[in-house]
Coordinates of C-alpha atoms in Angstrom, one line a residue:
X1 CA -93.9 -62.8 -184.0
X2 CA -90.3 -64.3 -183.9
X3 CA -90.3 -68.0 -182.8
X4 CA -86.9 -69.5 -182.2
X5 CA -86.6 -73.3 -182.2
X6 CA -83.2 -74.2 -180.6
X7 CA -81.4 -77.5 -179.9
X8 CA -78.2 -79.3 -180.6
X9 CA -77.6 -81.6 -183.5
X10 CA -80.3 -84.4 -183.8
X11 CA -82.6 -82.8 -181.2
X12 CA -85.5 -82.7 -183.7
X13 CA -85.6 -79.0 -184.7
X14 CA -86.4 -79.8 -188.4
X15 CA -89.1 -82.3 -187.4
X16 CA -90.6 -79.8 -185.0
X17 CA -91.0 -77.1 -187.7
X18 CA -92.1 -79.6 -190.3
X19 CA -94.9 -80.7 -188.0
X20 CA -96.0 -77.0 -187.7
X21 CA -95.8 -76.7 -191.5
X22 CA -98.0 -79.9 -191.9
X23 CA -100.5 -78.6 -189.5
X24 CA -100.9 -75.3 -191.2
X25 CA -100.9 -76.9 -194.7
X26 CA -103.8 -79.2 -193.6
X27 CA -105.7 -76.0 -192.8
X28 CA -105.0 -74.6 -196.3
X29 CA -102.6 -71.9 -195.1
X30 CA -99.8 -70.9 -197.4
X31 CA -96.4 -71.5 -195.8
X32 CA -92.9 -70.5 -197.0
X33 CA -90.0 -72.7 -196.0
X34 CA -86.5 -71.2 -196.6
X35 CA -83.5 -73.6 -196.4
X36 CA -79.9 -73.5 -197.7
X37 CA -79.5 -74.1 -201.4
X38 CA -78.2 -77.7 -200.9
X39 CA -81.0 -78.8 -198.7
X40 CA -83.9 -77.8 -200.9
X41 CA -84.3 -81.2 -202.7
X42 CA -84.2 -83.2 -199.4
X43 CA -86.7 -80.8 -197.8
X44 CA -89.1 -81.2 -200.8
X45 CA -88.9 -85.0 -200.6
X46 CA -89.7 -85.0 -196.8
X47 CA -92.6 -82.5 -197.1
X48 CA -94.2 -84.6 -200.0
X49 CA -93.8 -87.8 -197.9
X50 CA -95.5 -86.0 -194.9
X51 CA -98.3 -84.3 -196.8
X52 CA -98.8 -85.9 -200.1
X53 CA -98.3 -84.1 -203.4
X54 CA -101.6 -82.1 -203.2
X55 CA -101.1 -80.6 -199.8
X56 CA -97.4 -80.2 -200.3
X57 CA -98.3 -77.7 -203.0
X58 CA -99.3 -75.3 -200.2
X59 CA -95.7 -75.1 -199.1
X60 CA -93.1 -73.1 -201.1
X61 CA -89.6 -74.5 -200.4
X62 CA -87.0 -71.9 -201.4
X63 CA -83.5 -70.7 -200.7
X64 CA -82.7 -67.0 -200.1
X65 CA -81.5 -66.9 -203.7
X66 CA -84.6 -68.6 -205.3
X67 CA -86.9 -66.6 -203.0
X68 CA -85.3 -63.4 -204.3
X69 CA -85.4 -64.5 -207.9
X70 CA -89.0 -65.6 -207.6
X71 CA -90.0 -62.1 -206.3
X72 CA -87.9 -60.2 -208.9
X73 CA -89.2 -62.4 -211.8
X74 CA -92.7 -61.5 -210.8
X75 CA -92.3 -57.8 -210.1
X76 CA -89.3 -56.9 -212.2
X77 CA -89.7 -59.2 -215.3
X78 CA -87.8 -56.8 -217.6
X79 CA -84.6 -56.7 -215.7
X80 CA -81.4 -57.8 -217.3
X81 CA -80.4 -61.5 -217.1
X82 CA -78.5 -62.4 -213.9
X83 CA -74.8 -62.7 -214.3
X84 CA -73.2 -66.1 -214.0
X85 CA -70.0 -67.0 -212.2
X86 CA -68.3 -67.6 -215.5
X87 CA -69.3 -64.1 -216.8
X88 CA -68.1 -62.6 -213.5
X89 CA -64.7 -64.0 -213.9
X90 CA -64.4 -62.7 -217.5
X91 CA -65.7 -59.3 -216.6
X92 CA -63.2 -59.1 -213.7
X93 CA -60.4 -60.1 -216.0
X94 CA -61.4 -57.3 -218.4
X95 CA -61.6 -54.9 -215.5
X96 CA -58.1 -55.7 -214.3
X97 CA -56.8 -55.4 -217.9
X98 CA -58.4 -51.9 -218.3
X99 CA -57.0 -50.7 -215.0
X100 CA -53.6 -52.5 -215.2
X101 CA -51.6 -49.2 -215.5
X102 CA -53.3 -47.7 -212.5
X103 CA -52.8 -50.7 -210.2
X104 CA -49.5 -50.8 -208.4
X105 CA -50.4 -53.8 -206.2
X106 CA -52.8 -55.9 -208.3
X107 CA -51.5 -54.7 -211.7
X108 CA -48.5 -57.1 -211.7
X109 CA -50.7 -60.2 -211.6
X110 CA -53.8 -58.8 -213.3
X111 CA -54.1 -61.7 -215.8
X112 CA -53.7 -64.4 -213.1
X113 CA -56.8 -66.5 -212.6
X114 CA -56.0 -66.6 -208.8
X115 CA -56.0 -62.8 -208.7
X116 CA -59.3 -62.6 -210.6
X117 CA -60.8 -65.1 -208.2
X118 CA -59.5 -63.5 -205.0
X119 CA -60.7 -60.0 -205.9
X120 CA -64.1 -61.3 -206.9
X121 CA -64.3 -63.0 -203.5
X122 CA -63.3 -59.8 -201.7
X123 CA -65.9 -57.6 -203.6
X124 CA -68.6 -60.2 -203.0
X125 CA -67.9 -60.4 -199.3
X126 CA -68.0 -56.6 -199.0
X127 CA -71.5 -56.6 -200.4
X128 CA -72.6 -59.7 -198.5
X129 CA -71.6 -58.2 -195.2
X130 CA -72.8 -54.7 -196.2
X131 CA -69.4 -53.0 -196.1
X132 CA -68.7 -50.3 -198.6
X133 CA -65.2 -49.8 -200.2
X134 CA -65.1 -46.4 -198.5
X135 CA -65.5 -48.1 -195.1
X136 CA -62.7 -50.6 -196.0
X137 CA -60.4 -47.7 -196.9
X138 CA -61.3 -46.0 -193.6
X139 CA -60.4 -49.1 -191.6
X140 CA -57.2 -49.5 -193.6
X141 CA -56.2 -45.9 -192.9
X142 CA -56.7 -46.4 -189.2
X143 CA -54.3 -49.3 -189.3
X144 CA -51.6 -47.0 -190.8
X145 CA -50.4 -49.9 -193.0
X146 CA -49.4 -48.3 -196.4
X147 CA -49.8 -51.4 -198.4
X148 CA -53.2 -52.2 -196.9
X149 CA -54.3 -48.6 -197.7
X150 CA -53.2 -48.9 -201.3
X151 CA -54.9 -52.3 -201.7
X152 CA -58.1 -50.9 -200.3
X153 CA -58.0 -48.0 -202.7
X154 CA -57.3 -50.3 -205.7
X155 CA -60.2 -52.5 -204.6
X156 CA -62.5 -49.5 -204.6
X157 CA -61.3 -48.6 -208.1
X158 CA -61.7 -52.1 -209.4
X159 CA -65.1 -52.6 -207.8
X160 CA -66.4 -49.4 -209.3
X161 CA -65.4 -50.2 -212.9
X162 CA -66.4 -53.9 -212.5
X163 CA -69.9 -53.0 -211.3
X164 CA -70.3 -50.5 -214.2
X165 CA -69.2 -53.1 -216.8
X166 CA -71.4 -55.8 -215.3
X167 CA -74.5 -53.6 -215.2
X168 CA -74.2 -52.8 -218.9
X169 CA -75.3 -56.3 -219.8
X170 CA -76.5 -58.1 -216.7
X171 CA -78.3 -57.7 -213.4
X172 CA -75.9 -58.0 -210.5
X173 CA -77.0 -61.0 -208.5
X174 CA -74.9 -59.8 -205.5
X175 CA -77.7 -57.2 -204.9
X176 CA -80.5 -59.6 -205.7
X177 CA -81.4 -60.1 -202.0
X178 CA -81.3 -56.3 -201.5
X179 CA -83.6 -55.7 -204.5
X180 CA -86.0 -58.4 -203.3
X181 CA -86.0 -56.9 -199.8
X182 CA -87.1 -53.5 -201.1
X183 CA -89.8 -55.2 -203.3
X184 CA -91.1 -57.1 -200.2
X185 CA -91.1 -53.8 -198.2
X186 CA -93.0 -51.9 -200.9
X187 CA -95.5 -54.6 -201.9
X188 CA -96.2 -56.0 -198.4
X189 CA -95.7 -59.5 -199.9
X190 CA -95.5 -61.4 -196.6
X191 CA -98.3 -59.6 -194.8
X192 CA -99.9 -62.2 -192.4
X193 CA -97.9 -65.2 -193.7
X194 CA -96.0 -67.9 -191.9
X195 CA -92.3 -68.1 -192.9
X196 CA -90.0 -70.9 -191.6
X197 CA -86.2 -70.8 -191.8
X198 CA -84.5 -74.2 -191.2
X199 CA -81.0 -75.6 -191.4
X200 CA -79.1 -72.3 -191.2
X201 CA -76.2 -71.9 -188.8
X202 CA -76.3 -68.1 -189.2
X203 CA -77.2 -65.2 -191.5
X204 CA -75.2 -62.7 -193.5
X205 CA -75.8 -58.9 -193.3
X206 CA -77.8 -59.0 -196.6
X207 CA -80.0 -61.9 -195.3
X208 CA -80.6 -60.0 -192.0
X209 CA -81.9 -57.0 -194.1
X210 CA -84.5 -59.4 -195.6
X211 CA -85.4 -60.8 -192.2
X212 CA -85.8 -57.3 -190.9
X213 CA -88.6 -56.7 -193.3
X214 CA -90.2 -60.1 -192.8
X215 CA -90.3 -59.6 -189.0
X216 CA -92.6 -56.5 -189.5
X217 CA -94.9 -58.2 -192.1
X218 CA -95.2 -61.9 -191.4
X219 CA -97.6 -63.2 -188.8
X220 CA -95.0 -65.8 -187.6
X221 CA -91.4 -66.3 -188.4
X222 CA -90.0 -69.6 -187.2
X223 CA -86.2 -70.0 -187.2
X224 CA -84.3 -73.1 -186.1
X225 CA -80.7 -72.7 -184.8
X226 CA -78.2 -75.3 -183.6
X227 CA -77.8 -74.0 -180.0
X228 CA -78.7 -75.3 -176.6
X229 CA -79.3 -71.8 -175.1
X230 CA -80.2 -68.3 -176.0
X231 CA -77.0 -67.1 -174.5
X232 CA -73.5 -68.1 -175.4
X233 CA -72.4 -69.9 -172.3
X234 CA -68.8 -70.5 -173.6
X235 CA -68.2 -66.8 -174.1
X236 CA -67.3 -67.1 -177.8
X237 CA -65.0 -70.1 -177.6
X238 CA -67.5 -73.0 -178.1
X239 CA -68.7 -74.9 -181.1
X240 CA -72.1 -73.2 -180.8
X241 CA -70.9 -69.6 -180.2
X242 CA -71.6 -68.6 -183.8
X243 CA -75.3 -69.7 -183.8
X244 CA -75.6 -68.1 -180.3
X245 CA -74.3 -64.7 -181.7
X246 CA -76.9 -64.9 -184.5
X247 CA -79.7 -65.6 -182.0
X248 CA -78.6 -62.5 -180.1
X249 CA -78.8 -60.4 -183.3
X250 CA -82.2 -61.9 -184.3
X251 CA -83.7 -61.1 -180.9
X252 CA -82.2 -57.6 -181.0
X253 CA -83.5 -56.9 -184.5
X254 CA -87.0 -58.1 -183.6
X255 CA -87.1 -55.8 -180.5
X256 CA -85.9 -52.9 -182.6
X257 CA -88.9 -53.4 -184.8
X258 CA -91.2 -53.8 -181.8
X259 CA -91.9 -57.4 -182.9
X260 CA -92.8 -59.9 -180.2
X261 CA -90.4 -62.7 -179.4
X262 CA -91.9 -65.9 -178.2
X263 CA -90.3 -67.9 -175.5
X264 CA -87.7 -70.0 -177.4
X265 CA -88.4 -73.7 -177.7
X266 CA -85.3 -75.6 -176.6
X267 CA -85.2 -79.2 -177.6
X268 CA -82.9 -81.9 -176.1
X269 CA -81.1 -84.5 -178.1
X270 CA -81.0 -86.8 -175.0
X271 CA -81.9 -90.3 -176.2
X272 CA -81.8 -89.4 -179.9
X273 CA -78.5 -91.3 -180.5
X274 CA -78.5 -95.1 -180.4
X275 CA -74.9 -94.9 -179.4
X276 CA -73.9 -93.2 -176.1
X277 CA -70.4 -92.8 -177.4
X278 CA -71.6 -90.7 -180.5
X279 CA -73.8 -88.6 -178.2
X280 CA -70.8 -87.8 -176.0
X281 CA -68.7 -87.1 -179.0
X282 CA -71.3 -84.7 -180.5
X283 CA -71.6 -82.8 -177.2
X284 CA -67.9 -82.5 -176.3
X285 CA -65.8 -82.6 -179.5
X286 CA -65.0 -78.9 -179.5
X287 CA -65.4 -78.2 -175.8
X288 CA -62.3 -77.1 -173.9
X289 CA -63.2 -79.5 -171.0
X290 CA -65.2 -82.4 -172.5
X291 CA -66.7 -85.3 -170.5
X292 CA -64.5 -88.4 -170.6
X293 CA -66.4 -91.5 -171.9
X294 CA -64.7 -94.7 -170.7
X295 CA -67.2 -97.4 -171.9
X296 CA -67.3 -99.2 -175.2
X297 CA -67.0 -96.9 -178.2
X298 CA -66.9 -99.4 -181.0
X299 CA -69.3 -97.3 -183.1
X300 CA -66.5 -94.8 -183.6
X301 CA -63.4 -95.8 -185.5
X302 CA -60.3 -93.6 -185.7
X303 CA -57.8 -94.5 -188.4
X304 CA -54.5 -93.0 -189.5
X305 CA -53.0 -93.4 -192.9
X306 CA -49.6 -92.7 -194.5
X307 CA -51.1 -90.6 -197.3
X308 CA -54.3 -89.6 -199.0
X309 CA -54.3 -92.7 -201.2
X310 CA -54.3 -95.1 -198.2
X311 CA -56.9 -93.0 -196.5
X312 CA -59.3 -93.1 -199.4
X313 CA -58.6 -96.8 -199.9
X314 CA -59.4 -97.6 -196.3
X315 CA -62.7 -95.8 -196.6
X316 CA -63.6 -97.7 -199.8
X317 CA -62.5 -101.1 -198.4
X318 CA -64.4 -100.6 -195.1
X319 CA -67.5 -99.5 -196.9
X320 CA -67.4 -102.6 -199.1
X321 CA -66.9 -104.8 -195.9
X322 CA -69.9 -103.2 -194.2
X323 CA -72.1 -104.0 -197.1
X324 CA -70.9 -107.5 -197.5
X325 CA -70.7 -108.5 -193.9
X326 CA -73.0 -106.2 -191.9
X327 CA -76.0 -106.0 -194.2
X328 CA -75.8 -102.2 -195.0
X329 CA -76.8 -100.8 -198.3
X330 CA -74.5 -98.4 -200.2
X331 CA -77.2 -95.7 -199.9
X332 CA -76.8 -95.9 -196.1
X333 CA -73.3 -94.6 -196.4
X334 CA -71.9 -91.1 -196.9
X335 CA -68.3 -90.0 -197.1
X336 CA -67.6 -86.3 -196.3
X337 CA -64.3 -84.7 -197.2
X338 CA -62.7 -81.4 -197.6
X339 CA -60.6 -80.2 -200.5
X340 CA -60.1 -80.9 -204.2
X341 CA -57.6 -83.7 -203.6
X342 CA -60.2 -85.9 -202.0
X343 CA -62.7 -85.1 -204.8
X344 CA -60.1 -86.5 -207.2
X345 CA -59.0 -89.6 -205.3
X346 CA -62.2 -90.8 -203.6
X347 CA -64.1 -91.8 -206.7
X348 CA -61.1 -93.8 -208.0
X349 CA -60.8 -95.7 -204.7
X350 CA -64.5 -96.5 -204.7
X351 CA -64.5 -97.6 -208.3
X352 CA -61.5 -99.8 -207.5
X353 CA -63.8 -101.8 -205.2
X354 CA -66.7 -101.8 -207.7
X355 CA -68.7 -99.5 -205.4
X356 CA -71.5 -97.4 -207.0
X357 CA -71.1 -93.7 -206.1
X358 CA -72.9 -90.5 -206.4
X359 CA -70.7 -87.4 -206.2
X360 CA -72.3 -84.4 -204.7
X361 CA -69.8 -82.3 -206.5
X362 CA -69.6 -80.2 -209.6
X363 CA -66.8 -80.9 -212.1
X364 CA -65.2 -78.3 -214.3
X365 CA -66.3 -78.2 -217.9
X366 CA -62.7 -78.0 -219.0
X367 CA -62.3 -81.7 -218.4
X368 CA -64.9 -82.6 -221.0
X369 CA -63.5 -83.9 -224.3
X370 CA -65.4 -81.4 -226.5
X371 CA -63.9 -78.6 -224.5
X372 CA -60.4 -80.0 -224.7
X373 CA -61.0 -80.2 -228.5
X374 CA -62.1 -76.5 -228.6
X375 CA -59.4 -75.2 -226.4
X376 CA -56.7 -77.1 -228.4
X377 CA -58.0 -75.5 -231.6
X378 CA -58.0 -72.0 -230.0
X379 CA -54.5 -72.6 -228.7
X380 CA -53.3 -73.4 -232.2
X381 CA -55.1 -70.3 -233.6
X382 CA -53.4 -68.2 -230.9
X383 CA -50.0 -69.7 -230.6
X384 CA -49.3 -71.7 -233.7
X385 CA -49.1 -75.3 -234.8
X386 CA -47.3 -76.9 -231.8
X387 CA -47.0 -80.6 -232.3
X388 CA -48.0 -81.3 -228.7
X389 CA -51.2 -79.2 -229.1
X390 CA -51.9 -80.8 -232.5
X391 CA -51.7 -84.3 -231.1
X392 CA -53.9 -83.3 -228.1
X393 CA -56.4 -81.9 -230.6
X394 CA -56.3 -85.0 -232.8
X395 CA -56.5 -87.5 -229.9
X396 CA -59.8 -86.2 -228.8
X397 CA -61.0 -88.2 -231.8
X398 CA -63.6 -85.5 -232.7
X399 CA -61.9 -84.5 -235.9
X400 CA -63.4 -87.3 -238.0
X401 CA -59.9 -88.6 -238.7
X402 CA -59.7 -92.3 -237.8
X403 CA -57.5 -93.6 -235.0
X404 CA -55.2 -95.5 -237.5
X405 CA -54.7 -92.4 -239.5
X406 CA -53.9 -90.4 -236.4
X407 CA -51.3 -93.0 -235.3
X408 CA -49.8 -92.9 -238.8
X409 CA -49.5 -89.1 -238.6
X410 CA -48.1 -89.2 -235.1
X411 CA -45.4 -91.7 -236.0
X412 CA -44.3 -89.5 -238.9
X413 CA -44.2 -86.1 -237.0
X414 CA -42.3 -87.6 -234.1
X415 CA -39.8 -89.4 -236.4
X416 CA -39.1 -86.2 -238.5
X417 CA -39.5 -83.7 -235.5
X418 CA -42.3 -81.8 -237.3
X419 CA -43.3 -78.7 -235.4
X420 CA -45.1 -75.3 -235.9
X421 CA -44.8 -74.0 -239.5
X422 CA -43.8 -77.4 -240.8
X423 CA -47.4 -78.5 -240.4
X424 CA -48.4 -76.0 -243.1
X425 CA -46.5 -77.5 -246.0
X426 CA -46.4 -80.9 -247.7
X427 CA -43.9 -83.2 -246.1
X428 CA -41.2 -84.8 -248.2
X429 CA -39.3 -87.1 -245.8
X430 CA -39.5 -90.9 -246.3
X431 CA -42.3 -92.4 -244.1
X432 CA -39.8 -95.0 -242.8
X433 CA -37.2 -92.4 -241.8
X434 CA -33.9 -91.1 -243.1
X435 CA -31.7 -93.2 -245.3
X436 CA -34.5 -95.1 -247.0
X437 CA -35.1 -95.0 -250.8
X438 CA -38.5 -94.0 -252.2
X439 CA -40.5 -96.6 -254.1
X440 CA -44.1 -96.6 -255.2
X441 CA -45.3 -97.9 -251.8
X442 CA -43.4 -95.2 -249.9
X443 CA -44.7 -92.5 -252.2
X444 CA -48.2 -93.7 -251.8
X445 CA -47.9 -93.8 -248.0
X446 CA -46.4 -90.3 -247.9
X447 CA -49.2 -89.1 -250.1
X448 CA -51.7 -90.5 -247.6
X449 CA -49.9 -88.9 -244.7
X450 CA -50.0 -85.5 -246.4
X451 CA -53.7 -86.0 -247.1
X452 CA -54.3 -86.7 -243.4
X453 CA -52.1 -83.6 -242.5
X454 CA -54.3 -81.4 -244.8
X455 CA -57.5 -82.7 -243.2
X456 CA -56.1 -82.0 -239.8
X457 CA -54.8 -78.4 -240.4
X458 CA -57.2 -76.9 -243.0
X459 CA -60.1 -76.3 -240.5
X460 CA -57.5 -74.8 -238.1
X461 CA -56.1 -72.5 -240.7
X462 CA -59.6 -71.2 -241.5
X463 CA -60.3 -70.7 -237.7
X464 CA -57.0 -68.7 -237.3
X465 CA -57.8 -66.6 -240.3
X466 CA -61.3 -65.8 -239.1
X467 CA -60.1 -64.8 -235.7
X468 CA -57.3 -62.5 -236.9
X469 CA -58.1 -58.7 -236.7
X470 CA -61.6 -59.5 -235.5
X471 CA -63.8 -58.6 -232.5
X472 CA -64.9 -61.0 -229.8
X473 CA -68.3 -61.6 -231.4
X474 CA -66.8 -62.4 -234.8
X475 CA -64.3 -64.7 -233.1
X476 CA -67.1 -66.5 -231.3
X477 CA -69.0 -67.0 -234.6
X478 CA -65.7 -68.4 -236.1
X479 CA -65.4 -70.9 -233.2
X480 CA -69.0 -72.1 -233.7
X481 CA -68.5 -72.4 -237.5
X482 CA -65.3 -74.4 -236.9
X483 CA -67.2 -76.8 -234.6
X484 CA -70.0 -77.3 -237.1
X485 CA -67.7 -77.6 -240.1
X486 CA -65.7 -80.3 -238.4
X487 CA -68.9 -82.0 -237.4
X488 CA -67.7 -82.0 -233.8
X489 CA -71.3 -82.5 -232.5
X490 CA -71.8 -85.6 -234.6
X491 CA -68.4 -87.0 -233.7
X492 CA -69.0 -86.3 -230.1
X493 CA -72.2 -88.3 -230.2
X494 CA -70.3 -91.2 -231.9
X495 CA -67.7 -91.0 -229.2
X496 CA -70.3 -91.1 -226.5
X497 CA -71.8 -94.3 -227.8
X498 CA -68.7 -96.1 -226.8
X499 CA -68.9 -95.0 -223.1
X500 CA -70.9 -96.3 -220.2
X501 CA -74.3 -94.7 -219.5
X502 CA -73.1 -92.1 -216.9
X503 CA -70.1 -90.9 -219.0
X504 CA -72.2 -91.0 -222.2
X505 CA -74.8 -88.8 -220.6
X506 CA -72.2 -86.3 -219.3
X507 CA -70.5 -86.3 -222.7
X508 CA -73.8 -85.4 -224.5
X509 CA -74.6 -82.7 -222.0
X510 CA -71.2 -81.1 -222.5
X511 CA -72.1 -80.0 -226.0
X512 CA -75.1 -78.0 -224.7
X513 CA -72.9 -76.6 -221.9
X514 CA -70.2 -75.5 -224.5
X515 CA -72.9 -73.8 -226.6
X516 CA -74.0 -72.0 -223.5
X517 CA -70.5 -70.8 -222.8
X518 CA -70.1 -69.5 -226.4
X519 CA -73.3 -67.7 -226.1
X520 CA -72.4 -66.2 -222.7
X521 CA -69.0 -65.2 -224.0
X522 CA -70.4 -63.3 -226.9
X523 CA -72.9 -61.6 -224.6
X524 CA -70.2 -60.8 -222.0
X525 CA -67.4 -59.6 -224.1
X526 CA -69.5 -58.2 -227.0
X527 CA -67.8 -56.5 -229.9
X528 CA -64.5 -55.6 -228.2
X529 CA -61.5 -55.9 -230.5
X530 CA -59.6 -58.9 -229.3
X531 CA -56.5 -60.9 -230.3
X532 CA -56.7 -64.7 -230.6
X533 CA -54.3 -64.9 -227.6
X534 CA -56.6 -62.7 -225.4
X535 CA -59.6 -64.6 -226.7
X536 CA -58.0 -67.9 -225.6
X537 CA -57.2 -66.4 -222.1
X538 CA -60.8 -65.2 -221.5
X539 CA -62.4 -68.3 -223.0
X540 CA -60.2 -70.5 -220.8
X541 CA -61.3 -68.4 -217.7
X542 CA -64.9 -68.8 -218.6
X543 CA -64.6 -72.6 -219.2
X544 CA -62.7 -73.1 -216.0
X545 CA -65.5 -71.2 -214.1
X546 CA -68.3 -73.3 -215.8
X547 CA -69.1 -76.7 -214.3
X548 CA -71.6 -79.5 -214.5
X549 CA -73.3 -81.4 -211.6
X550 CA -74.1 -85.1 -211.6
X551 CA -77.5 -86.6 -210.8
X552 CA -77.9 -90.0 -209.0
X553 CA -78.1 -92.7 -211.6
X554 CA -79.0 -95.6 -209.3
X555 CA -81.0 -96.3 -206.1
X556 CA -78.1 -97.8 -204.2
X557 CA -75.1 -95.6 -204.3
X558 CA -72.6 -94.2 -201.7
X559 CA -72.8 -90.4 -201.5
X560 CA -69.6 -88.4 -201.4
X561 CA -69.2 -84.7 -201.1
X562 CA -67.3 -81.7 -199.7
X563 CA -68.1 -80.7 -196.1
X564 CA -68.8 -77.1 -197.2
X565 CA -71.4 -78.2 -199.8
X566 CA -73.0 -81.5 -198.9
X567 CA -76.3 -81.9 -197.1
X568 CA -77.5 -85.4 -196.2
X569 CA -80.1 -87.0 -194.0
X570 CA -81.0 -90.5 -192.7
X571 CA -77.6 -92.1 -193.2
X572 CA -76.4 -94.9 -191.1
X573 CA -72.7 -94.8 -191.7
X574 CA -70.5 -91.6 -191.9
X575 CA -66.9 -91.5 -193.0
X576 CA -65.0 -88.2 -192.4
X577 CA -61.8 -87.9 -194.4
X578 CA -59.3 -85.1 -194.7

């Protein structure tokens, strides 16, 4: 039976289904709770608080992805490893490279990271919404737009080769829900069970296929939706029109499968807000004809700022004031933003006011010092001994060369305009510059500078040699040997000891992440012949697509995150920026 639990924000939908879960868990029944990826931790915490650790074990808390993975791990244990986002980007780049001569639209920008990302997004969405490339071409042909038709045909060509290349080495996670759905159908895995879906605003076509099977097997399927009616009273123009459309599809699907639909439970959020002003705001913010609230609304503050810096500064300063003067804790506060600009500027603004912060974001691996070191070395192997790149490489301080020696070398190369091939031969210019006479001291200093030069360039010369006329696997081995021979791991650990706890932990983790990238690169690209330049391009793509998340390091921290990603509960103060 399909049981819909409806209500606006803060009407108690999650509490309602959690009480049902608790009741069934107390009876020893097995329950499956499915939530969006970002809400799984919070849901686990609440269920454990409600039931205790022992009874909470009766509840499986999963996302669509983890549910599918769990099923496939059990019933298809020999399947190929799932593809990662980083491997996807590299495979798509290789696909575009292979097809470049056949692509009149996308061929011109085949090596662009933006093109790689956009085409991946298109192909993923086609699968997610169950649209075949042939259907896309058909729709384009109906439009009569020649460029659109050509684009659609090229997307079909790209998608076909990309899928074939991916399936050589990996399982395609884009079809993971589909595969799990068929397994559920064949094995009757949810026969007689209770499944609860909470915190979803809607479902994709793939997810609806899984729900289709669950409706016919599960005894009860509970679904919460943020809507105040089964019908869309605003005719597609309201804030709740999207959930209402999904409710219509769910009911239609259940009826098609002859599954009973219980009378929907519609909860009210009247009285749930301590502030009448916030209650009015929640109800009317996106309505074409909202109610006007003329009483005191001091709980809501609207602020304008000249630029993003002032905006972030205002949020940080106000948060500090609330903690100092109003008795709030930092953990009571959340700042929600949209866009990468805020992800960069907000942490700096908060740290300026000595505010502890947990960022519910993932930062790119390419900002880590060990990766900068590796990319600099690969750039030199591919493009030559540019002084700018050499100094970037040396100033990671992972070479084992001391800071004083690096400064001595830097002063010399800048003074004598050393660049590219000049790095490969002993230098003869006076260490104090043109016009000075050599004496024993100058000769000794020049000898020291040349010794530092040799220590700097010799590992790079070896790396370049090992990557010339080699395949991708051999190049990857050469990179690993370079890192070990320069003792980059030991030097990274020494570097981390000089950092605060959070940054030191991130620094130490970055070595493991880099090793994962190297392993994944070898697995993805295999034994293809590759130039150092192309290796650098693909490795840069893979690193840019790899990221690391942070974990909370303290009990009292402000949480910041992007509106598309963050899931929070039980906060007392909300800042919305951007």
